[in-house]
Short mmCIF file of C-alpha atoms in Angstrom, two decimals:
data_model
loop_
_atom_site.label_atom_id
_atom_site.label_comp_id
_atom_site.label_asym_id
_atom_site.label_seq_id
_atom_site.Cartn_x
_atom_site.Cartn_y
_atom_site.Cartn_z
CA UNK U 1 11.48 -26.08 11.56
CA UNK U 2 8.28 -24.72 10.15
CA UNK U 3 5.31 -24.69 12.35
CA UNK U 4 1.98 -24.67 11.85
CA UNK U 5 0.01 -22.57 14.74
CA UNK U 6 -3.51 -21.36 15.23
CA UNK U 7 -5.31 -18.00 16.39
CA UNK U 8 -6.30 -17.71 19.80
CA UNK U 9 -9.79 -17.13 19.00
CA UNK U 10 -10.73 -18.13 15.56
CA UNK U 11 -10.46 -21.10 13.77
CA UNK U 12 -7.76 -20.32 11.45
CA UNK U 13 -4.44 -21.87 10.67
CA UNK U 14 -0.81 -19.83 9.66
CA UNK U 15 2.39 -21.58 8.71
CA UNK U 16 5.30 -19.87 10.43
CA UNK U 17 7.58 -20.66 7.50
CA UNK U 18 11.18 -20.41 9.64
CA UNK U 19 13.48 -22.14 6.61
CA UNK U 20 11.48 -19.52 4.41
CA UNK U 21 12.32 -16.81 6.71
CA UNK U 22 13.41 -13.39 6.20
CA UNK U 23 15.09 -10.81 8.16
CA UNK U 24 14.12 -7.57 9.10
CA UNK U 25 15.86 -5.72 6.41
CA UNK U 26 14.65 -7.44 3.70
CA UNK U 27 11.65 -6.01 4.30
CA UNK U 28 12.72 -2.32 3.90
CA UNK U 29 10.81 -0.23 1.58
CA UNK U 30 13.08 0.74 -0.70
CA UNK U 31 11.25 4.04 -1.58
CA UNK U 32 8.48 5.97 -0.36
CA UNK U 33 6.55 6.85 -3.98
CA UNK U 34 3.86 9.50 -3.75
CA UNK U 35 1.23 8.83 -6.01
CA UNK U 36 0.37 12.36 -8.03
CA UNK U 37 -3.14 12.89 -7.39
CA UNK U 38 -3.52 16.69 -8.23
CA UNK U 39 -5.70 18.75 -5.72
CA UNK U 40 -6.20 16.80 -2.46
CA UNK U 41 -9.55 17.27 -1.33
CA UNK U 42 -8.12 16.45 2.25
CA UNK U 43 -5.43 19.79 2.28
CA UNK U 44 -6.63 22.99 3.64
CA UNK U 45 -8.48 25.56 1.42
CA UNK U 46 -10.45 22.28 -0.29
CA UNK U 47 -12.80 21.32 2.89
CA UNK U 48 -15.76 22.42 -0.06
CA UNK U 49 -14.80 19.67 -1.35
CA UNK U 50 -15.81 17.38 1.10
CA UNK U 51 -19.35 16.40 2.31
CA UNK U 52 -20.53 18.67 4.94
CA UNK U 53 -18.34 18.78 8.21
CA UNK U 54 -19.25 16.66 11.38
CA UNK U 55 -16.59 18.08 13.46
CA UNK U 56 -13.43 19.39 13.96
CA UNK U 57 -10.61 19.99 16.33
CA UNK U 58 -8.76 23.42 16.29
CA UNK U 59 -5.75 24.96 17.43
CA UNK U 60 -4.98 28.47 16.53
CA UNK U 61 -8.31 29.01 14.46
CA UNK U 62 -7.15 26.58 12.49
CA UNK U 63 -8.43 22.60 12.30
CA UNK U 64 -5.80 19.92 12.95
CA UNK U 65 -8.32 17.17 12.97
CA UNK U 66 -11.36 16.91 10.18
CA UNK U 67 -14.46 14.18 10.33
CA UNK U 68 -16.40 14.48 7.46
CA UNK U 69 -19.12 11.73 5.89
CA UNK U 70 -17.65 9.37 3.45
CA UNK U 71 -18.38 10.93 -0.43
CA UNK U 72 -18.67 8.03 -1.77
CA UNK U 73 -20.05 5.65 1.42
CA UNK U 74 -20.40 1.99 1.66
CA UNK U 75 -23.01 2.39 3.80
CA UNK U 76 -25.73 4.80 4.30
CA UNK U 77 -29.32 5.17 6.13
CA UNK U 78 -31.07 3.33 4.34
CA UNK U 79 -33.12 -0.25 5.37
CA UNK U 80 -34.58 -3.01 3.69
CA UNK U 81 -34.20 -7.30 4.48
CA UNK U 82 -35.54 -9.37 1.93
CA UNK U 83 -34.78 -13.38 0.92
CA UNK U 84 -35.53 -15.76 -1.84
CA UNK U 85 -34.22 -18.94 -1.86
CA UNK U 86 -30.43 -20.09 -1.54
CA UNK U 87 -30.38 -15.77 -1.87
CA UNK U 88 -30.98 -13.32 1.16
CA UNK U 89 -29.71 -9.51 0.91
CA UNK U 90 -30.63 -6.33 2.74
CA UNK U 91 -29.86 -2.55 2.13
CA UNK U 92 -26.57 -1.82 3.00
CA UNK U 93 -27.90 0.48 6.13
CA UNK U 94 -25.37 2.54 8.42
CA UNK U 95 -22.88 5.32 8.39
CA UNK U 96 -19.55 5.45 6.69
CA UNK U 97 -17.08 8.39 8.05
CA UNK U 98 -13.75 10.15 7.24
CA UNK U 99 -11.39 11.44 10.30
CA UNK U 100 -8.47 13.37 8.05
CA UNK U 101 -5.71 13.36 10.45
CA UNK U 102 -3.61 16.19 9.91
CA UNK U 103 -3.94 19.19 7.86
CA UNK U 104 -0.29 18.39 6.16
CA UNK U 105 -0.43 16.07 3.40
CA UNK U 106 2.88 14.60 3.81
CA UNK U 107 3.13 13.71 6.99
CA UNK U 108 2.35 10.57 8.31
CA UNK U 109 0.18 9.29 11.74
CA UNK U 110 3.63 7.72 13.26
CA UNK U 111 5.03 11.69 12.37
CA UNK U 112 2.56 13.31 14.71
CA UNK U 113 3.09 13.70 18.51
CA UNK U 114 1.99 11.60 20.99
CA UNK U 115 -0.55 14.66 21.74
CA UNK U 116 -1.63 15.07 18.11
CA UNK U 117 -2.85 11.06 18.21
CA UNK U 118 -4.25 11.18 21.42
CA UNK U 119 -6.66 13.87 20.32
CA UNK U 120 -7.33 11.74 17.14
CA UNK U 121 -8.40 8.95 19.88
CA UNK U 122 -10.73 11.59 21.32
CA UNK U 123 -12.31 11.96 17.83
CA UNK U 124 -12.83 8.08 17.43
CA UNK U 125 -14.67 8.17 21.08
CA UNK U 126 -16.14 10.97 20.42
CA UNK U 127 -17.97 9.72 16.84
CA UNK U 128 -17.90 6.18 18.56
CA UNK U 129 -20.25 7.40 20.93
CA UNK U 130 -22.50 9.49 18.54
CA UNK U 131 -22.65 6.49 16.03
CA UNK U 132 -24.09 4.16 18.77
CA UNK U 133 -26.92 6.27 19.54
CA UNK U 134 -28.49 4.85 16.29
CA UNK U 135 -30.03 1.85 17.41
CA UNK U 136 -30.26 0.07 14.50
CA UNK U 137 -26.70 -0.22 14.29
CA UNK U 138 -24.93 -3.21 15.43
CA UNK U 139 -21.20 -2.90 15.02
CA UNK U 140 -18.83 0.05 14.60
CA UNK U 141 -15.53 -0.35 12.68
CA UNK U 142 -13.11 1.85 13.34
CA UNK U 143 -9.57 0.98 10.82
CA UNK U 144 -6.97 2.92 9.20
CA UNK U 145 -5.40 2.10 5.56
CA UNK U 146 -2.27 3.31 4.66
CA UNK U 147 -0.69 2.64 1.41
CA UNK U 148 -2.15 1.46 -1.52
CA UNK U 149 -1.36 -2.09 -1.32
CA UNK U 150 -3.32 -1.88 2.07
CA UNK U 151 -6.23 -0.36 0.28
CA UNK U 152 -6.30 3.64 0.38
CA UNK U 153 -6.76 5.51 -2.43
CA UNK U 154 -6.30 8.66 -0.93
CA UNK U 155 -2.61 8.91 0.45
CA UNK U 156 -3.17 11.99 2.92
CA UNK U 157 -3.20 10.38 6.11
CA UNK U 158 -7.17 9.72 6.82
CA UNK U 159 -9.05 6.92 9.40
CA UNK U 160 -12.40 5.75 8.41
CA UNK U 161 -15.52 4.32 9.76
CA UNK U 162 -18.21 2.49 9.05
CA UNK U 163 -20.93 1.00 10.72
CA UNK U 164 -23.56 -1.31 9.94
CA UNK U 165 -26.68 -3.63 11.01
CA UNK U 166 -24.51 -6.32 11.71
CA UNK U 167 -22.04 -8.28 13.46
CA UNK U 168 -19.50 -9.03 11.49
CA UNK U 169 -18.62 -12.97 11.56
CA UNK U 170 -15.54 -12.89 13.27
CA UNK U 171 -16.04 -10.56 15.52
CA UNK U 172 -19.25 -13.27 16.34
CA UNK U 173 -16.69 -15.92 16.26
CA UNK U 174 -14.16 -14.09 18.61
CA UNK U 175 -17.26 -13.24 20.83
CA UNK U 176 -18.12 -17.27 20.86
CA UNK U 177 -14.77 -18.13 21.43
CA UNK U 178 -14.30 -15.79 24.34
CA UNK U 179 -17.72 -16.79 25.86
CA UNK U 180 -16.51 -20.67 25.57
CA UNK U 181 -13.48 -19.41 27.82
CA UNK U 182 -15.33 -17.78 29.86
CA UNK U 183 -17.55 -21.50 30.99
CA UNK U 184 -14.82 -23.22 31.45
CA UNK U 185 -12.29 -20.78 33.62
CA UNK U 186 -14.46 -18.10 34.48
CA UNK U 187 -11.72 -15.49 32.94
CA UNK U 188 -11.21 -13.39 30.10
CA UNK U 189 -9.18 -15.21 27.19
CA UNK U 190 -7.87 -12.06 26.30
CA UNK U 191 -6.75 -11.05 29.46
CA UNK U 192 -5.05 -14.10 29.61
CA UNK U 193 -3.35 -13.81 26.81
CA UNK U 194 -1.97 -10.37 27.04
CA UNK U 195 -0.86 -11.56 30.96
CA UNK U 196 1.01 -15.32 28.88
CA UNK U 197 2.78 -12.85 26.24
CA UNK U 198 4.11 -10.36 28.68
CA UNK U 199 6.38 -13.29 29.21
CA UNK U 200 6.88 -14.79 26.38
CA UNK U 201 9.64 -14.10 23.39
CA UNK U 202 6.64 -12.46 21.76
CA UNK U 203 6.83 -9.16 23.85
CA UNK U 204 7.49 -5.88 22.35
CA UNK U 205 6.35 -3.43 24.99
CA UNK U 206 4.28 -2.78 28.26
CA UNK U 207 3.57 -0.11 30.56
CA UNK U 208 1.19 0.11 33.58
CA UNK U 209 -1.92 -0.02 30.92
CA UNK U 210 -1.61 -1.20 27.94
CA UNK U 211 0.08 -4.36 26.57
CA UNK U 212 1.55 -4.65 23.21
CA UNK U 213 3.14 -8.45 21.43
CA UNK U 214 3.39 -9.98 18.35
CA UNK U 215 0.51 -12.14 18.24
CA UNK U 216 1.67 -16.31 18.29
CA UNK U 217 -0.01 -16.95 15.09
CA UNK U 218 0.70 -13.43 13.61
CA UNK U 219 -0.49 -13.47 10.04
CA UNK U 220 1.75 -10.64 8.76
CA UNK U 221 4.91 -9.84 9.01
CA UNK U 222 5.78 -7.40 11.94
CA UNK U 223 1.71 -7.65 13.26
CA UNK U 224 1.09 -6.26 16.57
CA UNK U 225 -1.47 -6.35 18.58
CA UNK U 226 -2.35 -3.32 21.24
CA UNK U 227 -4.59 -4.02 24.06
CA UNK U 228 -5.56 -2.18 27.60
CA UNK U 229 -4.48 -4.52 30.75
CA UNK U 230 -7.64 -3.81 32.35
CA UNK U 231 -10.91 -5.81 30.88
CA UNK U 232 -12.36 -2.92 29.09
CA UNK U 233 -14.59 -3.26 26.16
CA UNK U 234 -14.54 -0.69 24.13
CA UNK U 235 -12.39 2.76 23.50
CA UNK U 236 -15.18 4.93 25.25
CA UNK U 237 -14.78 2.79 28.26
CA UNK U 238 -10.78 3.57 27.99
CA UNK U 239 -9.55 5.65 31.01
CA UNK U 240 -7.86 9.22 30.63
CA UNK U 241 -4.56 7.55 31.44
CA UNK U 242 -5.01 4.24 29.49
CA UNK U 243 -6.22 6.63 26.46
CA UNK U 244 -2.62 8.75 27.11
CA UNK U 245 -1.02 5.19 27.05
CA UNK U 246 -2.85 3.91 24.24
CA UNK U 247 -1.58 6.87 21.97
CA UNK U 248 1.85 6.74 23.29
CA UNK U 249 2.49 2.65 22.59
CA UNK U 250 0.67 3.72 19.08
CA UNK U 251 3.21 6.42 18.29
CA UNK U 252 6.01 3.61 19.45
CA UNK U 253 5.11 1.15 17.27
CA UNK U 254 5.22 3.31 14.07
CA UNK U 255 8.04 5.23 15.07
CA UNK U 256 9.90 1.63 14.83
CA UNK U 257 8.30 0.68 11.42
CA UNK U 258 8.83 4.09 9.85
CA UNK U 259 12.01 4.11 11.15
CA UNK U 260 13.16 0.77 9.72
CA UNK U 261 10.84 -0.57 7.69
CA UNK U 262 10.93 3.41 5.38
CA UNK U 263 7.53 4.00 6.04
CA UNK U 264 5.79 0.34 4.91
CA UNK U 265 1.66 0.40 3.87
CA UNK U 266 -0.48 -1.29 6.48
CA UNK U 267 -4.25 -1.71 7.71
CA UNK U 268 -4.87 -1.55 11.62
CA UNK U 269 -8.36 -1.70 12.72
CA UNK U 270 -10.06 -1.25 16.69
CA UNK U 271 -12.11 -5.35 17.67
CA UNK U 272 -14.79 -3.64 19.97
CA UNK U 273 -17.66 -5.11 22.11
CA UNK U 274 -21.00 -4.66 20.34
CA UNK U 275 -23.48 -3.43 22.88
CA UNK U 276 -24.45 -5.98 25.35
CA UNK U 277 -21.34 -8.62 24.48
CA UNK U 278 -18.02 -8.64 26.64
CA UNK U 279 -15.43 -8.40 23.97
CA UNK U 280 -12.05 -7.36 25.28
CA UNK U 281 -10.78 -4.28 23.60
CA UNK U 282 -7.76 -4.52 21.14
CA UNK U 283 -6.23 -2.88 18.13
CA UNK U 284 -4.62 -4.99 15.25
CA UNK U 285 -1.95 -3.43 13.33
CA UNK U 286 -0.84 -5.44 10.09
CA UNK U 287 1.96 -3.88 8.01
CA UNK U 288 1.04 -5.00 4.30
CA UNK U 289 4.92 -6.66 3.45
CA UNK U 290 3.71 -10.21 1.73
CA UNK U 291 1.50 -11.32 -1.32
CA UNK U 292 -1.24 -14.08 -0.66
CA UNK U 293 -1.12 -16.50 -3.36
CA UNK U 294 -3.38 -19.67 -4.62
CA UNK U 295 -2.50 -21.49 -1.54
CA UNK U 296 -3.63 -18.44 1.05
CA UNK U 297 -6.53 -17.77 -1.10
CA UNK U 298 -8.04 -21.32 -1.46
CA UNK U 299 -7.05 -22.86 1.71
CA UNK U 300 -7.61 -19.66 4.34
CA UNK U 301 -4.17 -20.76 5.96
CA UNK U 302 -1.83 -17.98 5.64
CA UNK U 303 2.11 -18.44 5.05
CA UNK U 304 4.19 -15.78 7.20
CA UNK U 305 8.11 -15.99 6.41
CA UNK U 306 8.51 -13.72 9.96
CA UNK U 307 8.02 -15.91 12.90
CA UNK U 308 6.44 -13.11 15.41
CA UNK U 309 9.16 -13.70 17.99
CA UNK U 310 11.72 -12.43 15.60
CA UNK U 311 9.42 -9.89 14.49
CA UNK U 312 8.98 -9.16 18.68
CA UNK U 313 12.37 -8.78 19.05
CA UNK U 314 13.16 -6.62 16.04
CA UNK U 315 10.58 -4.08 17.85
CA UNK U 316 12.10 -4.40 21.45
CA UNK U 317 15.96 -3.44 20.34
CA UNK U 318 14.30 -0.69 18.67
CA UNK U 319 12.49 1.07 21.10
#
């Protein structure tokens, strides 16, 4: 029967709609259009067409990895807090950052080695830590869109981040919820979980450092969540052979969804601690295969026709 389950750390509902179900197939991408976009300002021989580089990473004389600031940014360094009334608004202060991938347009982030991507998880540290030294910024977002339904409107295969003044509400309400744990056992909730889902149906894949499952009240189909065993906060806090791991379980993952899903859009995005909290360090990957309706959009209770342990188990006879 249906079910209807809730998040581990927010206050938010999903039906589990198992008489609505699907299987994996049906959510095969039946083709893989490229969108014509003329130059790509992301291809080799157009870097002037980019703002001015931050940094690169080379093999050969040649870069393989591009950061670059955001040409048209969300955010930039500018500051201002003002509030009148029911109305309160401040200038949209921080940075906002492209990390192009690859040099070849066609080829996806699941296409590159295990190398290639651990070097691109260098490249988030290494801005990560750069970013931070600002003080006036609070949070650091670090998330990938590919597709257009998942909100890129450049298809060469890019990362982005952005950082702001703020903590962003749920990360404040995972925080809370994590600190509310935290009284009453005196443990991580996250490192609970991670330990729970290891044995439950809801397991796609473990080594000696990281843990990777279907979250319980997965909002997408096929949503994964990748976290390190240990209780570390943040990516530059990752060891050399967690960060080897964390690329490698990556690579696993979208090596099954290209594989069988032909190459399906999808957002994944890093939850890290803000300085000074205790957040537990884990990447959400949510492949964009469902439409919200009325019902999604007026009630914040999301309708998933995968239940997560069939999604689980679709990635485990896979790998």
């Amino acid at each position: 029967m249906n079910q209807l389950r809730k998040d581990y750390l927010l206050n938010r509902w999903v039906i589990i709609a198992k008489k609505r179900g699907k299987r994996p197939h049906d959510f095969f991408q039946i083709s893989r259009t490229k969108r014509m976009e003329g130059v790509c300002s992301f291809c080799p021989g157009n870097e002037h067409m980019t703002p001015p580089e931050i940094d690169r990473v080379e093999e050969a004389g040649e870069w393989i990895i591009r950061c670059f600031p955001n040409k048209f940014p969300a955010t930039v360094r500018e500051k201002g807090l003002s509030k009148r009334n029911l109305l309160t608004k401040m200038s949209a202060y921080g940075i906002h950052e492209i990390i192009v991938e690859t040099p070849e347009h066609d080829v996806e982030l699941g296409d590159l080695s295990f190398e290639h991507i651990r070097k691109i998880l260098d490249m988030y540290i290494k801005r990560l830590i750069e970013i931070k030294k600002d003080r006036k910024i609070k949070y650091v977002s670090i998330f990938k869109n590919k597709g257009e339904i998942a909100g890129a409107s450049i298809e060469h295969s890019h990362t982005q981040i952005i950082a702001i003044p703020i903590i962003p509400p749920i990360i404040r309400a995972e925080l809370n919820a994590i600190k509310r744990y935290k009284r009453g056992k005196n443990r991580c909730i996250l490192c609970d979980i991670w330990k729970m889902e290891m044995k439950s149906r809801r397991k796609i894949f473990e080594d000696k450092y990281i843990a990777a499952f279907a979250p319980y009240a997965s909002i997408s189909p096929f949503e994964v969540w990748i976290m390190p065993k240990n209780h570390v906060p943040s990516l530059e806090r990752l060891s050399s052979k967690e960060k080897d791991s964390f690329a490698k379980t990556l690579k696993i993952i979208l090596d099954v969804l290209n594989k069988t899903l032909n190459y399906p859009p999808y957002n994944f995005y890093f939850h890290l601690s803000p300085d000074k909290e205790d957040m537990h360090l884990h990447l959400e990957l949510l492949p964009r295969l469902s439409k919200w309706g009325g019902f999604e959009l007026s009630n914040n209770i999301i309708i998933n026709t995968m239940s997560p342990e069939m999604a689980a188990k679709h990635y485990r006879d896979e790998i």
